GROMACS .gro file of C-alpha atoms in nm:
model
  177
    1MET     CA    1   0.000   0.000   0.000
    2GLN     CA    2   0.142   0.336  -0.102
    3PRO     CA    3   0.155   0.620   0.152
    4MET     CA    4  -0.102   0.894   0.111
    5GLU     CA    5   0.001   1.219  -0.045
    6PRO     CA    6   0.009   1.499   0.219
    7GLU     CA    7  -0.285   1.682   0.059
    8GLN     CA    8  -0.493   1.360   0.070
    9GLN     CA    9  -0.448   1.317   0.446
   10PRO     CA   10  -0.683   1.601   0.554
   11VAL     CA   11  -0.948   1.478   0.306
   12GLN     CA   12  -0.914   1.122   0.439
   13GLN     CA   13  -0.937   1.246   0.799
   14LEU     CA   14  -1.244   1.453   0.717
   15TYR     CA   15  -1.406   1.149   0.555
   16GLN     CA   16  -1.326   0.932   0.859
   17ARG     CA   17  -1.482   1.191   1.092
   18ARG     CA   18  -1.790   1.220   0.874
   19ILE     CA   19  -1.844   0.844   0.857
   20ALA     CA   20  -1.786   0.815   1.232
   21SER     CA   21  -2.056   1.077   1.290
   22ARG     CA   22  -2.301   0.870   1.080
   23PHE     CA   23  -2.244   0.571   1.308
   24ALA     CA   24  -2.478   0.714   1.574
   25ALA     CA   25  -2.773   0.704   1.335
   26PHE     CA   26  -2.744   0.326   1.325
   27ASP     CA   27  -2.665   0.274   1.694
   28GLN     CA   28  -3.030   0.301   1.799
   29ASP     CA   29  -2.972   0.187   2.159
   30GLY     CA   30  -2.661   0.399   2.209
   31ASP     CA   31  -2.444   0.111   2.335
   32GLY     CA   32  -2.149   0.197   2.110
   33THR     CA   33  -2.207  -0.083   1.860
   34ILE     CA   34  -2.443  -0.154   1.573
   35SER     CA   35  -2.622  -0.487   1.594
   36ARG     CA   36  -2.921  -0.674   1.461
   37GLU     CA   37  -3.113  -0.535   1.761
   38ASP     CA   38  -3.050  -0.179   1.641
   39PHE     CA   39  -3.210  -0.259   1.307
   40SER     CA   40  -3.502  -0.432   1.483
   41THR     CA   41  -3.543  -0.130   1.709
   42ALA     CA   42  -3.548   0.102   1.408
   43ALA     CA   43  -3.816  -0.111   1.241
   44LYS     CA   44  -4.026  -0.119   1.561
   45ARG     CA   45  -4.001   0.259   1.601
   46LEU     CA   46  -4.119   0.310   1.247
   47LEU     CA   47  -4.404   0.061   1.280
   48THR     CA   48  -4.517   0.237   1.597
   49GLU     CA   49  -4.482   0.583   1.444
   50PHE     CA   50  -4.694   0.486   1.144
   51ASP     CA   51  -4.938   0.270   1.344
   52THR     CA   52  -4.856  -0.035   1.134
   53SER     CA   53  -4.888  -0.392   1.255
   54PHE     CA   54  -4.581  -0.611   1.257
   55ARG     CA   55  -4.792  -0.886   1.096
   56SER     CA   56  -4.918  -0.671   0.810
   57ASP     CA   57  -4.758  -0.689   0.466
   58LYS     CA   58  -4.606  -0.344   0.520
   59GLY     CA   59  -4.478  -0.445   0.863
   60GLN     CA   60  -4.324  -0.765   0.736
   61ALA     CA   61  -4.160  -0.584   0.445
   62LEU     CA   62  -4.003  -0.332   0.682
   63VAL     CA   63  -3.880  -0.597   0.928
   64THR     CA   64  -3.744  -0.812   0.644
   65GLY     CA   65  -3.578  -0.505   0.491
   66ALA     CA   66  -3.420  -0.418   0.827
   67GLU     CA   67  -3.282  -0.771   0.860
   68ALA     CA   68  -3.142  -0.762   0.505
   69PHE     CA   69  -2.982  -0.426   0.579
   70TRP     CA   70  -2.824  -0.565   0.897
   71GLN     CA   71  -2.694  -0.873   0.713
   72GLY     CA   72  -2.540  -0.654   0.443
   73MET     CA   73  -2.378  -0.422   0.693
   74ALA     CA   74  -2.245  -0.709   0.902
   75GLY     CA   75  -2.102  -0.867   0.588
   76ILE     CA   76  -1.917  -0.549   0.503
   77ALA     CA   77  -1.809  -0.427   0.845
   78ASP     CA   78  -1.821  -0.700   1.114
   79VAL     CA   79  -1.455  -0.790   1.086
   80ASP     CA   80  -1.433  -1.001   1.402
   81GLY     CA   81  -1.762  -1.186   1.340
   82ASP     CA   82  -1.911  -1.104   1.683
   83GLN     CA   83  -2.243  -0.988   1.531
   84ARG     CA   84  -2.171  -0.632   1.644
   85VAL     CA   85  -2.017  -0.352   1.440
   86SER     CA   86  -1.798  -0.116   1.640
   87GLN     CA   87  -1.744   0.240   1.528
   88GLN     CA   88  -1.393   0.142   1.420
   89GLU     CA   89  -1.530  -0.148   1.211
   90PHE     CA   90  -1.799   0.078   1.064
   91VAL     CA   91  -1.548   0.343   0.959
   92GLY     CA   92  -1.301   0.080   0.835
   93GLY     CA   93  -1.566  -0.100   0.631
   94ALA     CA   94  -1.684   0.226   0.479
   95ILE     CA   95  -1.332   0.328   0.383
   96LYS     CA   96  -1.218  -0.010   0.252
   97ARG     CA   97  -1.531  -0.140   0.084
   98LEU     CA   98  -1.772   0.145   0.019
   99HIS     CA   99  -1.599   0.481  -0.020
  100ASP     CA  100  -1.545   0.444  -0.391
  101HIS     CA  101  -1.859   0.233  -0.439
  102PRO     CA  102  -2.153   0.393  -0.255
  103ASP     CA  103  -2.381   0.192  -0.483
  104ARG     CA  104  -2.290  -0.117  -0.276
  105PHE     CA  105  -2.421   0.052   0.034
  106ALA     CA  106  -2.730   0.163  -0.156
  107GLU     CA  107  -2.805  -0.194  -0.257
  108ILE     CA  108  -2.785  -0.333   0.097
  109ALA     CA  109  -3.011  -0.049   0.216
  110ARG     CA  110  -3.260  -0.076  -0.072
  111PRO     CA  111  -3.504  -0.336   0.074
  112PHE     CA  112  -3.536  -0.135   0.395
  113LEU     CA  113  -3.574   0.197   0.213
  114ARG     CA  114  -3.829   0.052  -0.028
  115ALA     CA  115  -4.041  -0.070   0.265
  116LEU     CA  116  -3.995   0.263   0.445
  117LEU     CA  117  -4.120   0.452   0.140
  118VAL     CA  118  -4.437   0.242   0.142
  119LEU     CA  119  -4.499   0.359   0.500
  120ALA     CA  120  -4.372   0.712   0.444
  121PRO     CA  121  -4.406   0.801   0.075
  122THR     CA  122  -4.395   1.183   0.103
  123PRO     CA  123  -4.128   1.422   0.227
  124ALA     CA  124  -4.338   1.514   0.533
  125GLU     CA  125  -4.373   1.148   0.626
  126VAL     CA  126  -4.003   1.079   0.568
  127GLU     CA  127  -3.926   1.367   0.800
  128ARG     CA  128  -4.155   1.207   1.059
  129ALA     CA  129  -3.974   0.873   1.010
  130LEU     CA  130  -3.632   1.032   1.051
  131LEU     CA  131  -3.745   1.200   1.371
  132ALA     CA  132  -3.872   0.865   1.501
  133LEU     CA  133  -3.526   0.722   1.433
  134GLY     CA  134  -3.363   0.994   1.642
  135ILE     CA  135  -3.233   1.220   1.366
  136ALA     CA  136  -3.204   1.584   1.474
  137PRO     CA  137  -3.506   1.792   1.364
  138GLU     CA  138  -3.308   2.026   1.138
  139ALA     CA  139  -3.129   1.739   0.964
  140ALA     CA  140  -3.454   1.542   0.927
  141ALA     CA  141  -3.632   1.839   0.770
  142LEU     CA  142  -3.347   1.921   0.535
  143SER     CA  143  -3.301   1.558   0.430
  144ALA     CA  144  -3.671   1.502   0.366
  145ARG     CA  145  -3.713   1.824   0.168
  146SER     CA  146  -3.414   1.744  -0.052
  147LEU     CA  147  -3.568   1.422  -0.191
  148SER     CA  148  -3.716   1.426  -0.542
  149THR     CA  149  -4.081   1.344  -0.581
  150ASP     CA  150  -4.291   1.227  -0.870
  151ASP     CA  151  -4.601   1.409  -1.000
  152SER     CA  152  -4.815   1.268  -0.719
  153GLY     CA  153  -4.578   1.398  -0.448
  154ARG     CA  154  -4.436   1.055  -0.364
  155ILE     CA  155  -4.062   1.021  -0.315
  156GLU     CA  156  -3.887   0.841  -0.598
  157GLU     CA  157  -3.714   0.525  -0.475
  158GLU     CA  158  -3.398   0.573  -0.680
  159ALA     CA  159  -3.359   0.928  -0.555
  160ALA     CA  160  -3.405   0.818  -0.195
  161VAL     CA  161  -3.161   0.528  -0.223
  162SER     CA  162  -2.902   0.750  -0.394
  163ALA     CA  163  -2.940   1.027  -0.137
  164PHE     CA  164  -2.910   0.778   0.149
  165ALA     CA  165  -2.590   0.630   0.008
  166ARG     CA  166  -2.439   0.973  -0.057
  167TYR     CA  167  -2.521   1.088   0.295
  168PHE     CA  168  -2.364   0.787   0.459
  169MET     CA  169  -2.079   0.694   0.229
  170THR     CA  170  -1.933   0.986   0.036
  171GLU     CA  171  -1.747   1.286   0.157
  172ASP     CA  172  -1.870   1.641   0.126
  173ARG     CA  173  -1.705   1.810  -0.165
  174PRO     CA  174  -1.656   2.185  -0.147
  175ASP     CA  175  -1.688   2.208  -0.525
  176GLY     CA  176  -2.022   2.030  -0.559
  177PRO     CA  177  -2.221   1.713  -0.479
   0.00000   0.00000   0.00000
């Protein structure tokens, strides 16, 4: 592995800090790790927020999507195989496996996001979902408003999946998106 050029180091450090800050969004119970339980908790919060039964088709799609998302994340980041992803593993997995390929992250998130968009198809409902997941009000509002919608006001799945992957896996660029 070649050493990083000096001008790349600050960019790499910024990216590491940004990814580390995204970790908290997944750590739903705040125990310092991401686990299957965090994804289950997220699904339960959303089902409660949208008064949706676990046994309904929508509920099952969300729970199944959350499990698929967990399995994908564990496959990418759970280096020691303990069924928990530490912040260090999360950042390492993002840097090694996803930084240059955010589409991989998008694909592991897609089943969950698809099910979420059935529960919360409009920007206002996505904002409500983000708040239920513990996202700060300003960030939830900005994120929800930035999503493209179709003619009926429903969020487009591809736009949502792309935005989600960009938010979690790519660095901010001062010269554009």
